């Protein structure tokens, strides 16, 4: 709705986002989607060791995603793009640009929160997997995989909406 109402400022503000870091994060997250899918597959084949390694890889990729997002937030801070903290906008429609960044931080912050929750749950599940909890019934690993894919799909919508729209 915001983009439809104010397409020019939405595009201008979106171009201030770090496209390189956003793209790298997209690749990292899609790779984590692969590792979690392979972990689910390994669990279905009762290959515990492989499943654990893939769960650890998924956690590492999730942490890498959060680290890159943290770097991006720091760059936003350095460029004075944090609403309510140090926001400075050179140009027209500063209030609407600030609204864009408010929405950006809410959406990506909620996504990061769900990543943190997923990494935490996966950490517990990985520990339990080392104890043999999923040897007979790997369904919880599969259910977690659905959660992780959902978080990935949310990013797949956020990335083009925030980073790619009207870049030329």
mmCIF file of C-alpha atoms in Angstrom:
data_model
loop_
_atom_site.group_PDB
_atom_site.id
_atom_site.type_symbol
_atom_site.label_atom_id
_atom_site.label_comp_id
_atom_site.label_asym_id
_atom_site.label_seq_id
_atom_site.Cartn_x
_atom_site.Cartn_y
_atom_site.Cartn_z
ATOM 1 C CA UNK A 1 0.000 0.000 0.000
ATOM 2 C CA UNK A 2 2.835 2.372 0.923
ATOM 3 C CA UNK A 3 4.643 1.627 -2.333
ATOM 4 C CA UNK A 4 1.478 2.218 -4.360
ATOM 5 C CA UNK A 5 0.791 5.507 -2.590
ATOM 6 C CA UNK A 6 4.332 6.883 -2.762
ATOM 7 C CA UNK A 7 6.205 5.003 -5.491
ATOM 8 C CA UNK A 8 8.906 7.627 -6.043
ATOM 9 C CA UNK A 9 10.074 7.883 -2.433
ATOM 10 C CA UNK A 10 9.721 4.119 -1.966
ATOM 11 C CA UNK A 11 12.057 3.548 -4.915
ATOM 12 C CA UNK A 12 14.486 6.243 -3.826
ATOM 13 C CA UNK A 13 14.665 4.904 -0.267
ATOM 14 C CA UNK A 14 14.954 1.304 -1.469
ATOM 15 C CA UNK A 15 17.983 2.234 -3.553
ATOM 16 C CA UNK A 16 19.753 3.221 -0.319
ATOM 17 C CA UNK A 17 19.671 -0.413 0.845
ATOM 18 C CA UNK A 18 22.832 -2.451 0.316
ATOM 19 C CA UNK A 19 21.968 -4.624 -2.686
ATOM 20 C CA UNK A 20 25.210 -6.617 -2.511
ATOM 21 C CA UNK A 21 24.684 -7.678 1.115
ATOM 22 C CA UNK A 22 21.002 -8.360 0.461
ATOM 23 C CA UNK A 23 21.906 -10.573 -2.490
ATOM 24 C CA UNK A 24 24.584 -12.439 -0.542
ATOM 25 C CA UNK A 25 22.072 -13.003 2.254
ATOM 26 C CA UNK A 26 19.573 -14.372 -0.238
ATOM 27 C CA UNK A 27 22.132 -16.892 -1.503
ATOM 28 C CA UNK A 28 23.051 -17.839 2.088
ATOM 29 C CA UNK A 29 19.404 -18.363 3.017
ATOM 30 C CA UNK A 30 18.622 -20.403 -0.098
ATOM 31 C CA UNK A 31 21.663 -22.560 0.640
ATOM 32 C CA UNK A 32 20.374 -23.078 4.181
ATOM 33 C CA UNK A 33 17.090 -24.188 2.660
ATOM 34 C CA UNK A 34 19.021 -26.839 0.744
ATOM 35 C CA UNK A 35 20.903 -28.022 3.837
ATOM 36 C CA UNK A 36 17.710 -28.324 5.882
ATOM 37 C CA UNK A 37 16.029 -30.244 3.044
ATOM 38 C CA UNK A 38 19.024 -32.585 2.895
ATOM 39 C CA UNK A 39 18.872 -32.977 6.701
ATOM 40 C CA UNK A 40 15.212 -33.984 6.436
ATOM 41 C CA UNK A 41 16.115 -36.466 3.716
ATOM 42 C CA UNK A 42 18.964 -37.889 5.787
ATOM 43 C CA UNK A 43 16.598 -38.257 8.744
ATOM 44 C CA UNK A 44 14.150 -40.137 6.550
ATOM 45 C CA UNK A 45 16.930 -42.526 5.579
ATOM 46 C CA UNK A 46 17.936 -42.911 9.252
ATOM 47 C CA UNK A 47 21.377 -41.469 8.586
ATOM 48 C CA UNK A 48 21.823 -39.723 11.932
ATOM 49 C CA UNK A 49 25.397 -38.500 11.505
ATOM 50 C CA UNK A 50 24.664 -36.941 8.107
ATOM 51 C CA UNK A 51 21.467 -35.389 9.461
ATOM 52 C CA UNK A 52 23.363 -33.837 12.377
ATOM 53 C CA UNK A 53 26.065 -32.385 10.119
ATOM 54 C CA UNK A 54 23.431 -30.897 7.842
ATOM 55 C CA UNK A 55 21.534 -29.463 10.810
ATOM 56 C CA UNK A 56 24.787 -27.877 12.022
ATOM 57 C CA UNK A 57 25.418 -26.497 8.531
ATOM 58 C CA UNK A 58 21.908 -25.013 8.502
ATOM 59 C CA UNK A 59 22.549 -23.372 11.866
ATOM 60 C CA UNK A 60 25.880 -21.979 10.637
ATOM 61 C CA UNK A 61 24.248 -20.539 7.524
ATOM 62 C CA UNK A 62 21.478 -19.027 9.643
ATOM 63 C CA UNK A 63 24.075 -17.393 11.882
ATOM 64 C CA UNK A 64 25.947 -16.148 8.812
ATOM 65 C CA UNK A 65 22.708 -14.615 7.521
ATOM 66 C CA UNK A 66 22.190 -12.826 10.853
ATOM 67 C CA UNK A 67 25.792 -11.630 10.888
ATOM 68 C CA UNK A 68 25.477 -10.152 7.413
ATOM 69 C CA UNK A 69 22.149 -8.558 8.351
ATOM 70 C CA UNK A 70 23.859 -7.099 11.438
ATOM 71 C CA UNK A 71 26.589 -5.622 9.212
ATOM 72 C CA UNK A 72 23.906 -4.160 6.991
ATOM 73 C CA UNK A 73 22.139 -2.625 9.993
ATOM 74 C CA UNK A 74 25.460 -1.131 11.108
ATOM 75 C CA UNK A 75 25.963 0.404 7.649
ATOM 76 C CA UNK A 76 22.422 1.804 7.869
ATOM 77 C CA UNK A 77 23.341 3.299 11.240
ATOM 78 C CA UNK A 78 26.516 4.844 9.811
ATOM 79 C CA UNK A 79 24.492 6.319 6.936
ATOM 80 C CA UNK A 80 21.931 7.768 9.395
ATOM 81 C CA UNK A 81 19.020 5.656 8.158
ATOM 82 C CA UNK A 82 17.698 4.400 11.523
ATOM 83 C CA UNK A 83 14.306 5.996 12.192
ATOM 84 C CA UNK A 84 13.960 7.566 15.605
ATOM 85 C CA UNK A 85 17.662 7.150 16.376
ATOM 86 C CA UNK A 86 19.780 9.026 13.868
ATOM 87 C CA UNK A 87 17.666 9.442 10.743
ATOM 88 C CA UNK A 88 18.871 12.063 8.281
ATOM 89 C CA UNK A 89 17.433 12.303 4.774
ATOM 90 C CA UNK A 90 18.829 14.674 2.184
ATOM 91 C CA UNK A 91 16.048 15.421 -0.227
ATOM 92 C CA UNK A 92 12.301 15.622 -0.461
ATOM 93 C CA UNK A 93 9.791 13.622 1.551
ATOM 94 C CA UNK A 94 11.994 12.908 4.576
ATOM 95 C CA UNK A 95 8.964 11.776 6.617
ATOM 96 C CA UNK A 96 7.924 9.284 3.939
ATOM 97 C CA UNK A 97 11.496 8.046 3.549
ATOM 98 C CA UNK A 98 11.606 7.529 7.305
ATOM 99 C CA UNK A 99 8.373 5.537 7.036
ATOM 100 C CA UNK A 100 10.021 3.306 4.410
ATOM 101 C CA UNK A 101 12.932 2.596 6.734
ATOM 102 C CA UNK A 102 10.584 2.024 9.661
ATOM 103 C CA UNK A 103 8.780 -0.615 7.601
ATOM 104 C CA UNK A 104 12.114 -2.028 6.423
ATOM 105 C CA UNK A 105 13.416 -2.477 9.963
ATOM 106 C CA UNK A 106 10.127 -3.919 11.231
ATOM 107 C CA UNK A 107 9.895 -6.463 8.408
ATOM 108 C CA UNK A 108 13.544 -7.499 8.379
ATOM 109 C CA UNK A 109 13.694 -7.397 12.188
ATOM 110 C CA UNK A 110 10.742 -9.765 12.479
ATOM 111 C CA UNK A 111 12.368 -12.005 9.914
ATOM 112 C CA UNK A 112 15.603 -11.973 11.935
ATOM 113 C CA UNK A 113 13.656 -12.805 15.093
ATOM 114 C CA UNK A 114 12.175 -15.855 13.369
ATOM 115 C CA UNK A 115 15.682 -16.822 12.223
ATOM 116 C CA UNK A 116 16.911 -16.611 15.833
ATOM 117 C CA UNK A 117 13.994 -18.752 16.998
ATOM 118 C CA UNK A 118 14.682 -21.285 14.229
ATOM 119 C CA UNK A 119 18.405 -21.469 14.979
ATOM 120 C CA UNK A 120 17.651 -21.944 18.691
ATOM 121 C CA UNK A 121 15.117 -24.699 18.060
ATOM 122 C CA UNK A 122 17.475 -26.355 15.592
ATOM 123 C CA UNK A 123 20.248 -26.238 18.198
ATOM 124 C CA UNK A 124 18.069 -28.137 20.669
ATOM 125 C CA UNK A 125 16.974 -30.561 17.964
ATOM 126 C CA UNK A 126 20.582 -31.168 16.930
ATOM 127 C CA UNK A 127 21.503 -31.961 20.522
ATOM 128 C CA UNK A 128 18.547 -34.338 20.772
ATOM 129 C CA UNK A 129 19.553 -35.937 17.475
ATOM 130 C CA UNK A 130 22.972 -36.743 18.951
ATOM 131 C CA UNK A 131 21.049 -38.611 21.673
ATOM 132 C CA UNK A 132 19.155 -40.657 19.087
ATOM 133 C CA UNK A 133 15.758 -38.966 19.528
ATOM 134 C CA UNK A 134 14.946 -38.973 15.817
ATOM 135 C CA UNK A 135 16.362 -42.366 14.881
ATOM 136 C CA UNK A 136 12.976 -44.040 14.714
ATOM 137 C CA UNK A 137 10.730 -41.089 13.950
ATOM 138 C CA UNK A 138 12.321 -38.166 12.083
ATOM 139 C CA UNK A 139 8.997 -36.317 11.716
ATOM 140 C CA UNK A 140 10.024 -33.444 14.066
ATOM 141 C CA UNK A 141 12.989 -32.714 11.783
ATOM 142 C CA UNK A 142 10.626 -32.605 8.823
ATOM 143 C CA UNK A 143 8.264 -30.269 10.670
ATOM 144 C CA UNK A 144 11.179 -28.002 11.533
ATOM 145 C CA UNK A 145 12.157 -28.030 7.852
ATOM 146 C CA UNK A 146 8.717 -26.646 7.001
ATOM 147 C CA UNK A 147 9.239 -23.813 9.488
ATOM 148 C CA UNK A 148 12.658 -23.024 8.043
ATOM 149 C CA UNK A 149 11.312 -23.022 4.492
ATOM 150 C CA UNK A 150 8.517 -20.687 5.560
ATOM 151 C CA UNK A 151 11.078 -18.243 6.957
ATOM 152 C CA UNK A 152 12.998 -18.524 3.679
ATOM 153 C CA UNK A 153 9.865 -17.833 1.637
ATOM 154 C CA UNK A 154 9.208 -14.701 3.685
ATOM 155 C CA UNK A 155 12.698 -13.459 2.748
ATOM 156 C CA UNK A 156 12.069 -14.340 -0.899
ATOM 157 C CA UNK A 157 9.183 -11.854 -0.776
ATOM 158 C CA UNK A 158 11.044 -9.228 1.268
ATOM 159 C CA UNK A 159 14.163 -9.172 -0.898
ATOM 160 C CA UNK A 160 12.527 -8.076 -4.167
ATOM 161 C CA UNK A 161 9.968 -5.876 -2.395
ATOM 162 C CA UNK A 162 12.609 -3.880 -0.545
ATOM 163 C CA UNK A 163 15.835 -4.266 -2.524
ATOM 164 C CA UNK A 164 14.937 -4.838 -6.178
ATOM 165 C CA UNK A 165 11.826 -2.801 -6.941
ATOM 166 C CA UNK A 166 12.516 0.015 -9.397
ATOM 167 C CA UNK A 167 16.301 -0.374 -9.477
ATOM 168 C CA UNK A 168 17.705 0.694 -12.786
#
